[in-house]
């Protein structure tokens, strides 16, 4: 019997564990995978991107019933072990209703001010480096970033200056990286292997190193790995979750807890709830609203390789972003989205994308001249974009929306780069993060257990408690009402800190 069971060790689960660790409560954290092995293949792009060494071998279904292998990572730290650690706050406007080319982005039941102090705490926890105020769309905060911005390497500084001269407002990217590695780190420093790679040097600001490892320093906190949650059972009244059913080493086990915090990620949390059917919940646990699994969002994303006329010897280029098109402008009636730099491509990643090299270039030569960009536009909540489960297999039904603004964003970036006269050609990079930019790459997943005030059309309240149950909290990207156009990890971590403090103040009276 536990006081608290936390399911999942990603940005939500690990941060919840960190926040609740000093409560004195008996806490069990469940992770369906194990630790990412520390090995030379961690930084081998052929192993990571072409052979998918670290992604799950599970197969999911798309809306047509065709199977695919998702770019999901089931391990301690979740997908944060493989993310690029760009840690943004949602803009103040993202919490309000916004008109887009594809329709309406709805308002949240909370506002930016409700998360502001927790954003700062999350930035401190995840060692975020940045320059407050350099991003013209960033919400105001008198407190600086916990760490100074990462410096631009010479070629990146040159591009930064060229874009600034063009009339854009590039800014220092907020990146989570710790230059004092974890005491367990036993690999050399190699910041160039960042986006999409696990970091054996443990410099990356991931949930495992930044939050979970701190929680596990407390004697009342326990981690159980290789433990897949298959179902949650409610009591006879249908008021509380009383049992967590897991599969571990081929055995089925039943665990009990006073409070259950589900943080398995927007897709898997929805799947667990849908599989937890009972007489009280015939459509799945916490799903009297029929909203569990619906409104799935993961952004419109595009990776772009721009070939610079001169070689680009940069080791770590992920140091600036552009938000000139984040909001509507005089030129565009509606928002387009966000642009940021990516980690440096190598020939294996480029070859995996394109069987034909650019004219006059080999793949190796392309890699030496490549400058990499990532573009994100908001996708809009659609109840028919959803997670379901068929015969125990996850089905992800998704149809693109709000594409027009994303196409404008791509054209604006290419136009700005061409204006410098320093770029020879452009190609879109479809293989990034182990998979293409379609549903097989769910890195920014959110929206499947949306937050709301009305239990009839939402799953959780403003503190992520399930409307239908007294003791179930769902703290991962599922609570998002809209997706915004920046990476969601910091918002998930900030909400976990907020929910953790709420539990301490109300239930635990700490």
Short mmCIF file of C-alpha atoms in Angstrom, two decimals:
data_model
loop_
_atom_site.label_atom_id
_atom_site.label_comp_id
_atom_site.label_asym_id
_atom_site.label_seq_id
_atom_site.Cartn_x
_atom_site.Cartn_y
_atom_site.Cartn_z
CA UNK A 1 0.00 0.00 0.00
CA UNK A 2 1.37 3.38 -1.06
CA UNK A 3 0.28 6.92 -0.33
CA UNK A 4 1.02 8.04 -3.91
CA UNK A 5 1.67 6.11 -7.11
CA UNK A 6 3.07 8.09 -10.04
CA UNK A 7 2.84 6.44 -13.46
CA UNK A 8 5.56 7.58 -15.85
CA UNK A 9 8.94 9.29 -15.49
CA UNK A 10 8.82 11.96 -18.21
CA UNK A 11 8.48 15.70 -17.75
CA UNK A 12 5.25 15.33 -15.77
CA UNK A 13 5.89 12.25 -13.65
CA UNK A 14 9.48 12.99 -12.68
CA UNK A 15 8.67 16.60 -11.79
CA UNK A 16 5.70 15.46 -9.70
CA UNK A 17 7.99 13.04 -7.86
CA UNK A 18 10.51 15.81 -7.24
CA UNK A 19 7.85 18.18 -5.88
CA UNK A 20 6.23 15.58 -3.60
CA UNK A 21 9.38 13.83 -2.40
CA UNK A 22 9.76 15.96 0.74
CA UNK A 23 6.15 15.33 1.81
CA UNK A 24 7.12 12.24 3.79
CA UNK A 25 4.49 10.25 1.91
CA UNK A 26 5.29 6.75 0.69
CA UNK A 27 5.69 7.30 -3.05
CA UNK A 28 6.07 4.68 -5.79
CA UNK A 29 7.05 5.73 -9.31
CA UNK A 30 6.30 3.26 -12.10
CA UNK A 31 8.21 3.21 -15.39
CA UNK A 32 7.38 0.71 -18.13
CA UNK A 33 10.96 0.71 -19.46
CA UNK A 34 14.43 0.63 -17.94
CA UNK A 35 17.39 2.98 -17.94
CA UNK A 36 18.83 4.07 -21.28
CA UNK A 37 22.14 2.18 -21.49
CA UNK A 38 25.26 4.33 -21.47
CA UNK A 39 27.13 3.18 -24.56
CA UNK A 40 28.98 4.56 -27.55
CA UNK A 41 25.86 4.04 -29.69
CA UNK A 42 24.17 6.86 -27.73
CA UNK A 43 25.87 9.30 -30.08
CA UNK A 44 25.83 7.24 -33.27
CA UNK A 45 23.30 8.79 -35.65
CA UNK A 46 23.07 5.63 -37.75
CA UNK A 47 22.05 3.65 -34.66
CA UNK A 48 19.75 6.34 -33.29
CA UNK A 49 18.02 7.57 -36.45
CA UNK A 50 18.28 4.79 -39.04
CA UNK A 51 18.21 1.68 -36.87
CA UNK A 52 15.92 3.22 -34.20
CA UNK A 53 18.00 1.57 -31.50
CA UNK A 54 16.15 3.19 -28.60
CA UNK A 55 12.58 3.49 -29.86
CA UNK A 56 9.83 1.06 -28.95
CA UNK A 57 9.20 -1.91 -31.20
CA UNK A 58 5.46 -1.63 -30.50
CA UNK A 59 3.26 -1.09 -33.52
CA UNK A 60 0.37 1.37 -33.52
CA UNK A 61 -2.42 1.87 -36.06
CA UNK A 62 -3.19 5.00 -38.07
CA UNK A 63 -6.70 6.20 -38.96
CA UNK A 64 -6.82 3.75 -41.88
CA UNK A 65 -5.85 0.79 -39.74
CA UNK A 66 -2.32 0.62 -41.16
CA UNK A 67 0.39 -0.25 -38.66
CA UNK A 68 3.44 1.92 -38.00
CA UNK A 69 6.29 2.02 -35.49
CA UNK A 70 6.07 5.20 -33.42
CA UNK A 71 9.12 7.24 -32.39
CA UNK A 72 8.34 6.65 -28.71
CA UNK A 73 10.94 6.01 -26.02
CA UNK A 74 9.94 3.90 -23.04
CA UNK A 75 12.70 4.43 -20.52
CA UNK A 76 13.51 6.26 -17.31
CA UNK A 77 13.13 9.96 -18.16
CA UNK A 78 10.68 9.21 -20.97
CA UNK A 79 11.01 11.14 -24.21
CA UNK A 80 13.00 13.89 -22.44
CA UNK A 81 16.08 11.64 -22.68
CA UNK A 82 15.87 12.21 -26.44
CA UNK A 83 14.43 15.73 -26.74
CA UNK A 84 16.36 18.85 -27.71
CA UNK A 85 15.73 20.54 -24.32
CA UNK A 86 14.31 23.74 -25.83
CA UNK A 87 12.29 24.87 -22.82
CA UNK A 88 9.75 27.60 -23.58
CA UNK A 89 6.94 29.16 -21.63
CA UNK A 90 3.67 29.38 -23.50
CA UNK A 91 2.95 32.99 -24.44
CA UNK A 92 0.32 34.87 -22.43
CA UNK A 93 -1.87 34.97 -25.54
CA UNK A 94 -1.72 31.18 -25.89
CA UNK A 95 -4.05 30.85 -22.91
CA UNK A 96 -6.69 32.97 -24.66
CA UNK A 97 -8.82 32.33 -27.74
CA UNK A 98 -6.83 32.93 -30.94
CA UNK A 99 -8.00 32.94 -34.54
CA UNK A 100 -5.89 30.96 -37.01
CA UNK A 101 -6.07 30.26 -40.72
CA UNK A 102 -7.48 26.84 -39.86
CA UNK A 103 -9.99 27.93 -37.21
CA UNK A 104 -10.09 28.81 -33.52
CA UNK A 105 -7.60 27.94 -30.82
CA UNK A 106 -9.77 27.86 -27.67
CA UNK A 107 -9.16 29.65 -24.37
CA UNK A 108 -7.87 27.80 -21.33
CA UNK A 109 -9.66 27.84 -17.95
CA UNK A 110 -6.44 29.19 -16.42
CA UNK A 111 -4.24 32.09 -17.47
CA UNK A 112 -0.51 32.57 -17.82
CA UNK A 113 -0.34 34.18 -14.35
CA UNK A 114 -1.47 30.88 -12.81
CA UNK A 115 1.71 29.21 -14.07
CA UNK A 116 4.17 32.11 -13.97
CA UNK A 117 5.92 31.29 -10.69
CA UNK A 118 6.06 27.60 -11.59
CA UNK A 119 7.60 28.37 -14.96
CA UNK A 120 10.45 30.08 -13.15
CA UNK A 121 10.82 27.16 -10.75
CA UNK A 122 10.85 24.73 -13.69
CA UNK A 123 13.50 26.81 -15.47
CA UNK A 124 15.65 26.59 -12.36
CA UNK A 125 15.05 22.86 -11.98
CA UNK A 126 15.93 22.11 -15.61
CA UNK A 127 18.99 24.42 -15.75
CA UNK A 128 17.59 26.63 -18.50
CA UNK A 129 20.02 29.00 -20.20
CA UNK A 130 18.57 32.06 -21.89
CA UNK A 131 18.37 35.82 -22.09
CA UNK A 132 15.20 37.30 -20.63
CA UNK A 133 13.60 39.84 -22.96
CA UNK A 134 15.51 38.87 -26.11
CA UNK A 135 12.39 37.14 -27.43
CA UNK A 136 9.87 39.90 -28.26
CA UNK A 137 6.92 37.54 -27.64
CA UNK A 138 8.13 36.14 -24.32
CA UNK A 139 5.99 36.98 -21.28
CA UNK A 140 7.60 39.58 -19.02
CA UNK A 141 9.43 38.36 -15.96
CA UNK A 142 11.67 40.54 -13.80
CA UNK A 143 13.65 37.43 -12.84
CA UNK A 144 16.44 36.51 -15.28
CA UNK A 145 16.90 33.02 -16.62
CA UNK A 146 18.74 30.83 -14.10
CA UNK A 147 21.75 30.66 -16.42
CA UNK A 148 23.22 32.93 -19.12
CA UNK A 149 22.44 32.15 -22.77
CA UNK A 150 24.53 29.64 -24.65
CA UNK A 151 27.01 31.48 -26.90
CA UNK A 152 26.58 31.36 -30.67
CA UNK A 153 29.45 29.67 -32.47
CA UNK A 154 30.98 31.86 -35.22
CA UNK A 155 28.95 30.57 -38.18
CA UNK A 156 25.72 30.67 -36.18
CA UNK A 157 26.52 34.21 -35.01
CA UNK A 158 26.99 35.19 -38.64
CA UNK A 159 23.55 33.80 -39.57
CA UNK A 160 22.03 35.43 -36.48
CA UNK A 161 23.43 38.81 -37.60
CA UNK A 162 22.30 38.32 -41.21
CA UNK A 163 18.73 37.58 -40.13
CA UNK A 164 18.80 40.59 -37.83
CA UNK A 165 20.00 42.81 -40.69
CA UNK A 166 17.19 41.40 -42.81
CA UNK A 167 14.75 42.85 -40.26
CA UNK A 168 13.90 39.85 -38.10
CA UNK A 169 14.44 39.64 -34.33
CA UNK A 170 16.38 36.44 -33.58
CA UNK A 171 16.72 35.71 -29.88
CA UNK A 172 18.75 33.46 -27.60
CA UNK A 173 17.05 30.07 -27.38
CA UNK A 174 16.15 28.83 -23.87
CA UNK A 175 18.01 25.52 -23.55
CA UNK A 176 18.17 23.14 -20.61
CA UNK A 177 21.76 22.06 -20.11
CA UNK A 178 23.84 21.55 -16.98
CA UNK A 179 27.56 22.16 -17.35
CA UNK A 180 28.13 20.48 -14.00
CA UNK A 181 27.16 16.90 -14.85
CA UNK A 182 25.43 14.46 -12.59
CA UNK A 183 27.83 12.59 -10.29
CA UNK A 184 26.99 9.32 -12.04
CA UNK A 185 28.08 10.62 -15.47
CA UNK A 186 31.00 8.68 -16.85
CA UNK A 187 31.20 9.90 -20.44
CA UNK A 188 33.04 12.86 -21.95
CA UNK A 189 31.37 16.17 -22.73
CA UNK A 190 29.87 16.16 -26.26
CA UNK A 191 27.22 18.85 -26.63
CA UNK A 192 27.05 18.35 -30.40
CA UNK A 193 25.09 15.09 -29.89
CA UNK A 194 21.93 16.65 -28.48
CA UNK A 195 18.68 16.67 -30.51
CA UNK A 196 17.28 13.17 -30.70
CA UNK A 197 20.25 11.55 -28.95
CA UNK A 198 20.44 10.28 -25.36
CA UNK A 199 23.18 12.18 -23.56
CA UNK A 200 25.69 9.84 -21.94
CA UNK A 201 27.53 12.82 -20.44
CA UNK A 202 24.28 13.76 -18.65
CA UNK A 203 24.58 17.46 -19.47
CA UNK A 204 21.12 17.60 -21.04
CA UNK A 205 18.37 19.00 -18.84
CA UNK A 206 16.15 15.92 -18.94
CA UNK A 207 13.53 14.80 -16.43
CA UNK A 208 15.54 11.86 -15.17
CA UNK A 209 18.64 13.83 -14.22
CA UNK A 210 17.02 17.11 -13.20
CA UNK A 211 14.00 15.87 -11.24
CA UNK A 212 13.73 12.12 -10.72
CA UNK A 213 17.28 11.62 -9.45
CA UNK A 214 16.63 14.29 -6.79
CA UNK A 215 13.36 12.64 -5.74
CA UNK A 216 15.06 9.27 -5.34
CA UNK A 217 17.43 10.73 -2.77
CA UNK A 218 14.52 10.59 -0.30
CA UNK A 219 14.03 7.26 1.53
CA UNK A 220 10.23 7.44 1.10
CA UNK A 221 10.49 7.45 -2.71
CA UNK A 222 10.80 4.23 -4.72
CA UNK A 223 11.20 3.63 -8.46
CA UNK A 224 9.96 0.41 -10.07
CA UNK A 225 11.23 -0.07 -13.65
CA UNK A 226 10.06 -2.45 -16.40
CA UNK A 227 6.57 -2.12 -14.96
CA UNK A 228 3.87 -1.48 -17.54
CA UNK A 229 0.52 -0.25 -16.24
CA UNK A 230 -2.26 -2.07 -18.05
CA UNK A 231 -5.32 -0.96 -16.11
CA UNK A 232 -6.63 1.18 -13.25
CA UNK A 233 -9.54 -0.10 -11.18
CA UNK A 234 -12.01 2.05 -9.27
CA UNK A 235 -13.78 1.04 -6.07
CA UNK A 236 -17.39 -0.17 -6.01
CA UNK A 237 -18.67 3.39 -5.59
CA UNK A 238 -16.79 4.59 -8.67
CA UNK A 239 -15.39 7.46 -6.60
CA UNK A 240 -11.73 6.45 -6.24
CA UNK A 241 -9.01 4.53 -8.03
CA UNK A 242 -8.04 1.73 -5.67
CA UNK A 243 -5.88 -0.57 -7.79
CA UNK A 244 -3.08 -0.15 -10.31
CA UNK A 245 -2.58 -3.31 -12.35
CA UNK A 246 0.90 -3.77 -13.81
CA UNK A 247 2.82 -6.29 -15.89
CA UNK A 248 6.35 -6.85 -14.63
CA UNK A 249 8.71 -9.55 -15.93
CA UNK A 250 5.81 -11.52 -17.36
CA UNK A 251 3.77 -11.39 -14.15
CA UNK A 252 0.60 -9.42 -13.43
CA UNK A 253 0.63 -7.59 -10.11
CA UNK A 254 -1.85 -5.40 -8.26
CA UNK A 255 -0.72 -2.27 -6.39
CA UNK A 256 -2.80 0.02 -4.19
CA UNK A 257 -2.50 3.70 -3.34
CA UNK A 258 -4.45 6.57 -1.81
CA UNK A 259 -3.59 8.88 -4.73
CA UNK A 260 -2.76 7.96 -8.32
CA UNK A 261 -0.96 10.39 -10.64
CA UNK A 262 -1.08 9.33 -14.28
CA UNK A 263 1.81 10.81 -16.26
CA UNK A 264 2.38 8.29 -19.03
CA UNK A 265 2.23 10.89 -21.82
CA UNK A 266 -0.84 12.19 -23.63
CA UNK A 267 -1.18 9.11 -25.83
CA UNK A 268 -0.45 6.35 -23.34
CA UNK A 269 -2.35 7.97 -20.47
CA UNK A 270 -5.43 8.12 -22.68
CA UNK A 271 -4.90 4.50 -23.71
CA UNK A 272 -4.63 3.35 -20.08
CA UNK A 273 -7.85 5.15 -19.19
CA UNK A 274 -9.69 3.74 -22.20
CA UNK A 275 -8.52 0.22 -21.32
CA UNK A 276 -9.72 0.69 -17.72
CA UNK A 277 -13.38 -0.01 -18.50
CA UNK A 278 -15.80 -1.17 -15.85
CA UNK A 279 -19.52 -1.18 -15.11
CA UNK A 280 -19.22 2.32 -13.66
CA UNK A 281 -17.09 3.51 -16.60
CA UNK A 282 -18.18 1.59 -19.72
CA UNK A 283 -16.35 4.05 -22.01
CA UNK A 284 -13.15 3.98 -19.96
CA UNK A 285 -12.07 5.41 -16.63
CA UNK A 286 -12.58 9.17 -16.08
CA UNK A 287 -14.44 9.33 -19.40
CA UNK A 288 -18.06 10.21 -18.68
CA UNK A 289 -17.42 13.27 -20.87
CA UNK A 290 -16.33 11.06 -23.81
CA UNK A 291 -13.30 13.35 -24.16
CA UNK A 292 -10.53 10.94 -23.15
CA UNK A 293 -8.29 10.45 -26.15
CA UNK A 294 -9.93 13.21 -28.17
CA UNK A 295 -8.40 16.54 -29.31
CA UNK A 296 -4.98 15.00 -29.90
CA UNK A 297 -2.40 17.60 -31.00
CA UNK A 298 1.32 17.40 -31.73
CA UNK A 299 2.04 20.54 -33.78
CA UNK A 300 2.70 21.08 -37.46
CA UNK A 301 6.47 20.53 -37.58
CA UNK A 302 9.04 20.84 -40.34
CA UNK A 303 12.81 20.39 -40.21
CA UNK A 304 14.77 22.27 -42.87
CA UNK A 305 18.37 21.81 -43.98
CA UNK A 306 19.82 24.94 -45.58
CA UNK A 307 23.15 24.55 -47.36
CA UNK A 308 25.50 27.41 -46.57
CA UNK A 309 27.99 28.47 -49.26
CA UNK A 310 30.87 28.12 -46.79
CA UNK A 311 31.46 25.12 -44.52
CA UNK A 312 29.62 25.13 -41.21
CA UNK A 313 32.04 23.71 -38.61
CA UNK A 314 29.57 24.38 -35.78
CA UNK A 315 29.42 21.74 -33.06
CA UNK A 316 26.27 23.01 -31.32
CA UNK A 317 24.06 25.29 -33.40
CA UNK A 318 20.88 25.17 -31.32
CA UNK A 319 21.28 28.65 -29.84
CA UNK A 320 18.72 30.99 -31.41
CA UNK A 321 15.09 31.18 -32.44
CA UNK A 322 12.75 33.52 -34.34
CA UNK A 323 9.24 34.47 -33.22
CA UNK A 324 8.51 37.35 -35.60
CA UNK A 325 5.62 35.32 -37.02
CA UNK A 326 4.31 33.85 -33.76
CA UNK A 327 1.42 36.33 -33.67
CA UNK A 328 -0.61 37.94 -36.43
CA UNK A 329 1.24 40.78 -38.19
CA UNK A 330 0.40 43.55 -40.63
CA UNK A 331 1.45 41.13 -43.36
CA UNK A 332 -0.39 38.08 -42.02
CA UNK A 333 -3.88 38.20 -40.57
CA UNK A 334 -3.29 35.15 -38.39
CA UNK A 335 -0.31 33.55 -36.55
CA UNK A 336 2.20 31.46 -38.49
CA UNK A 337 4.38 29.92 -35.79
CA UNK A 338 7.86 29.55 -34.34
CA UNK A 339 11.36 28.92 -35.78
CA UNK A 340 14.38 27.58 -33.92
CA UNK A 341 17.78 26.13 -34.72
CA UNK A 342 18.44 22.42 -34.53
CA UNK A 343 21.43 20.30 -33.68
CA UNK A 344 23.91 19.84 -36.53
CA UNK A 345 23.09 17.23 -39.21
CA UNK A 346 25.61 14.62 -40.25
CA UNK A 347 25.78 12.61 -43.46
CA UNK A 348 23.88 9.64 -42.01
CA UNK A 349 20.87 11.75 -41.08
CA UNK A 350 20.83 13.51 -44.45
CA UNK A 351 21.27 10.27 -46.39
CA UNK A 352 18.39 8.73 -44.45
CA UNK A 353 16.17 11.60 -45.62
CA UNK A 354 17.13 11.82 -49.25
CA UNK A 355 18.32 9.04 -51.57
CA UNK A 356 19.62 11.72 -53.95
CA UNK A 357 22.16 14.35 -52.89
CA UNK A 358 21.72 18.00 -53.83
CA UNK A 359 23.30 18.94 -57.20
CA UNK A 360 27.07 19.22 -56.87
CA UNK A 361 27.10 17.80 -53.35
CA UNK A 362 27.81 14.43 -51.75
CA UNK A 363 26.06 13.62 -48.49
CA UNK A 364 29.28 14.20 -46.59
CA UNK A 365 29.77 17.56 -48.30
CA UNK A 366 26.14 18.49 -47.62
CA UNK A 367 26.65 17.76 -43.93
CA UNK A 368 29.71 20.01 -43.80
CA UNK A 369 27.67 22.92 -45.23
CA UNK A 370 24.33 22.21 -43.50
CA UNK A 371 22.54 24.65 -41.22
CA UNK A 372 19.49 23.13 -39.55
CA UNK A 373 16.17 24.79 -38.65
CA UNK A 374 12.98 23.58 -36.98
CA UNK A 375 9.59 25.19 -37.63
CA UNK A 376 6.51 24.72 -35.46
CA UNK A 377 2.96 25.89 -36.05
CA UNK A 378 -0.06 25.32 -33.87
CA UNK A 379 -2.44 22.55 -34.75
CA UNK A 380 -5.97 22.94 -33.49
CA UNK A 381 -7.99 20.65 -31.22
CA UNK A 382 -10.33 18.42 -33.20
CA UNK A 383 -12.41 15.80 -31.37
CA UNK A 384 -11.94 13.43 -34.31
CA UNK A 385 -8.15 13.59 -33.93
CA UNK A 386 -8.00 11.00 -31.24
CA UNK A 387 -6.43 8.07 -29.44
CA UNK A 388 -8.41 4.84 -29.28
CA UNK A 389 -7.48 1.25 -28.46
CA UNK A 390 -8.37 -1.71 -30.68
CA UNK A 391 -7.73 -5.19 -29.29
CA UNK A 392 -5.07 -3.81 -26.99
CA UNK A 393 -3.34 -1.84 -29.78
CA UNK A 394 -3.15 1.96 -29.78
CA UNK A 395 -4.83 3.62 -32.75
CA UNK A 396 -3.92 7.21 -33.54
CA UNK A 397 -6.43 8.88 -35.86
CA UNK A 398 -5.15 12.24 -37.05
CA UNK A 399 -5.89 14.59 -39.94
CA UNK A 400 -3.77 17.71 -40.51
CA UNK A 401 -5.27 21.12 -39.87
CA UNK A 402 -4.08 24.75 -39.88
CA UNK A 403 -1.57 23.96 -42.63
CA UNK A 404 -1.85 27.29 -44.45
CA UNK A 405 -0.03 29.26 -41.75
CA UNK A 406 2.72 26.63 -41.61
CA UNK A 407 3.31 26.90 -45.35
CA UNK A 408 3.59 30.68 -45.00
CA UNK A 409 6.11 30.16 -42.18
CA UNK A 410 8.31 27.92 -44.32
CA UNK A 411 8.27 30.40 -47.18
CA UNK A 412 9.18 33.30 -44.86
CA UNK A 413 12.20 31.45 -43.47
CA UNK A 414 13.48 30.49 -46.91
CA UNK A 415 12.95 34.06 -48.16
CA UNK A 416 14.93 35.45 -45.21
CA UNK A 417 17.78 32.99 -45.71
CA UNK A 418 17.96 33.61 -49.45
CA UNK A 419 18.21 37.35 -48.84
CA UNK A 420 21.68 36.88 -47.32
CA UNK A 421 23.00 35.40 -50.58
CA UNK A 422 24.83 32.77 -48.51
CA UNK A 423 22.54 29.76 -49.03
CA UNK A 424 22.74 27.48 -52.06
CA UNK A 425 19.75 25.16 -51.66
CA UNK A 426 17.18 23.87 -49.21
CA UNK A 427 15.76 20.45 -48.42
CA UNK A 428 13.19 19.33 -45.93
CA UNK A 429 14.33 16.79 -43.42
CA UNK A 430 11.69 14.16 -42.83
CA UNK A 431 13.59 11.66 -40.73
CA UNK A 432 14.26 13.81 -37.70
CA UNK A 433 13.58 12.41 -34.20
CA UNK A 434 13.86 8.86 -35.56
CA UNK A 435 10.72 9.21 -37.68
CA UNK A 436 9.05 11.59 -40.09
CA UNK A 437 7.04 14.64 -39.15
CA UNK A 438 3.79 12.65 -39.35
CA UNK A 439 1.97 10.81 -36.57
CA UNK A 440 4.95 8.48 -36.10
CA UNK A 441 6.81 11.36 -34.43
CA UNK A 442 4.69 12.21 -31.38
CA UNK A 443 7.34 14.20 -29.48
CA UNK A 444 5.01 17.17 -28.75
CA UNK A 445 1.91 15.11 -27.94
CA UNK A 446 -0.83 16.86 -25.99
CA UNK A 447 -4.54 17.48 -25.59
CA UNK A 448 -6.06 14.03 -24.95
CA UNK A 449 -7.34 14.64 -21.39
CA UNK A 450 -8.10 18.32 -21.67
CA UNK A 451 -8.53 20.69 -18.77
CA UNK A 452 -11.83 22.45 -18.21
CA UNK A 453 -14.36 23.75 -15.72
CA UNK A 454 -17.30 21.74 -17.06
CA UNK A 455 -17.11 17.96 -16.44
CA UNK A 456 -19.44 17.44 -19.39
CA UNK A 457 -16.81 18.52 -21.94
CA UNK A 458 -13.44 18.10 -20.22
CA UNK A 459 -11.50 15.41 -18.37
CA UNK A 460 -9.56 17.21 -15.61
CA UNK A 461 -10.05 20.36 -13.55
CA UNK A 462 -7.61 23.26 -13.26
CA UNK A 463 -5.38 21.24 -10.93
CA UNK A 464 -5.41 18.22 -13.23
CA UNK A 465 -7.72 16.15 -11.01
CA UNK A 466 -10.04 13.92 -13.01
CA UNK A 467 -13.58 15.28 -12.73
CA UNK A 468 -14.96 11.76 -12.24
CA UNK A 469 -12.67 10.57 -9.44
CA UNK A 470 -11.51 11.94 -6.10
CA UNK A 471 -7.93 10.69 -6.17
CA UNK A 472 -6.83 10.53 -9.83
CA UNK A 473 -4.61 13.27 -11.27
CA UNK A 474 -3.47 13.31 -14.90
CA UNK A 475 -0.30 15.37 -15.27
CA UNK A 476 1.28 15.20 -18.70
CA UNK A 477 0.65 16.91 -22.04
CA UNK A 478 -2.91 15.62 -22.03
CA UNK A 479 -4.22 18.61 -20.03
CA UNK A 480 -3.41 21.09 -22.84
CA UNK A 481 -6.48 22.88 -24.17
CA UNK A 482 -4.56 24.26 -27.15
CA UNK A 483 -1.06 23.44 -28.33
CA UNK A 484 0.52 26.87 -28.81
CA UNK A 485 3.51 26.81 -31.15
CA UNK A 486 6.42 26.19 -28.78
CA UNK A 487 7.79 23.00 -27.24
CA UNK A 488 5.43 21.79 -24.46
CA UNK A 489 7.90 20.25 -21.96
CA UNK A 490 8.38 23.30 -19.73
CA UNK A 491 4.61 23.83 -19.45
CA UNK A 492 4.16 20.19 -18.41
CA UNK A 493 6.89 20.55 -15.78
CA UNK A 494 5.47 23.86 -14.52
CA UNK A 495 2.00 22.34 -14.18
CA UNK A 496 3.47 19.38 -12.29
CA UNK A 497 5.06 21.80 -9.82
CA UNK A 498 1.73 23.63 -9.47
CA UNK A 499 -0.24 20.43 -8.91
CA UNK A 500 2.36 19.12 -6.47
CA UNK A 501 2.17 22.29 -4.39
CA UNK A 502 -1.63 22.13 -4.49
CA UNK A 503 -1.59 18.57 -3.15
CA UNK A 504 0.78 19.54 -0.35
CA UNK A 505 -1.33 22.54 0.64
CA UNK A 506 -4.75 20.88 0.46
CA UNK A 507 -4.53 17.14 0.99
CA UNK A 508 -1.29 16.86 2.93
CA UNK A 509 -1.52 20.20 4.78
CA UNK A 510 2.25 20.69 4.49
#
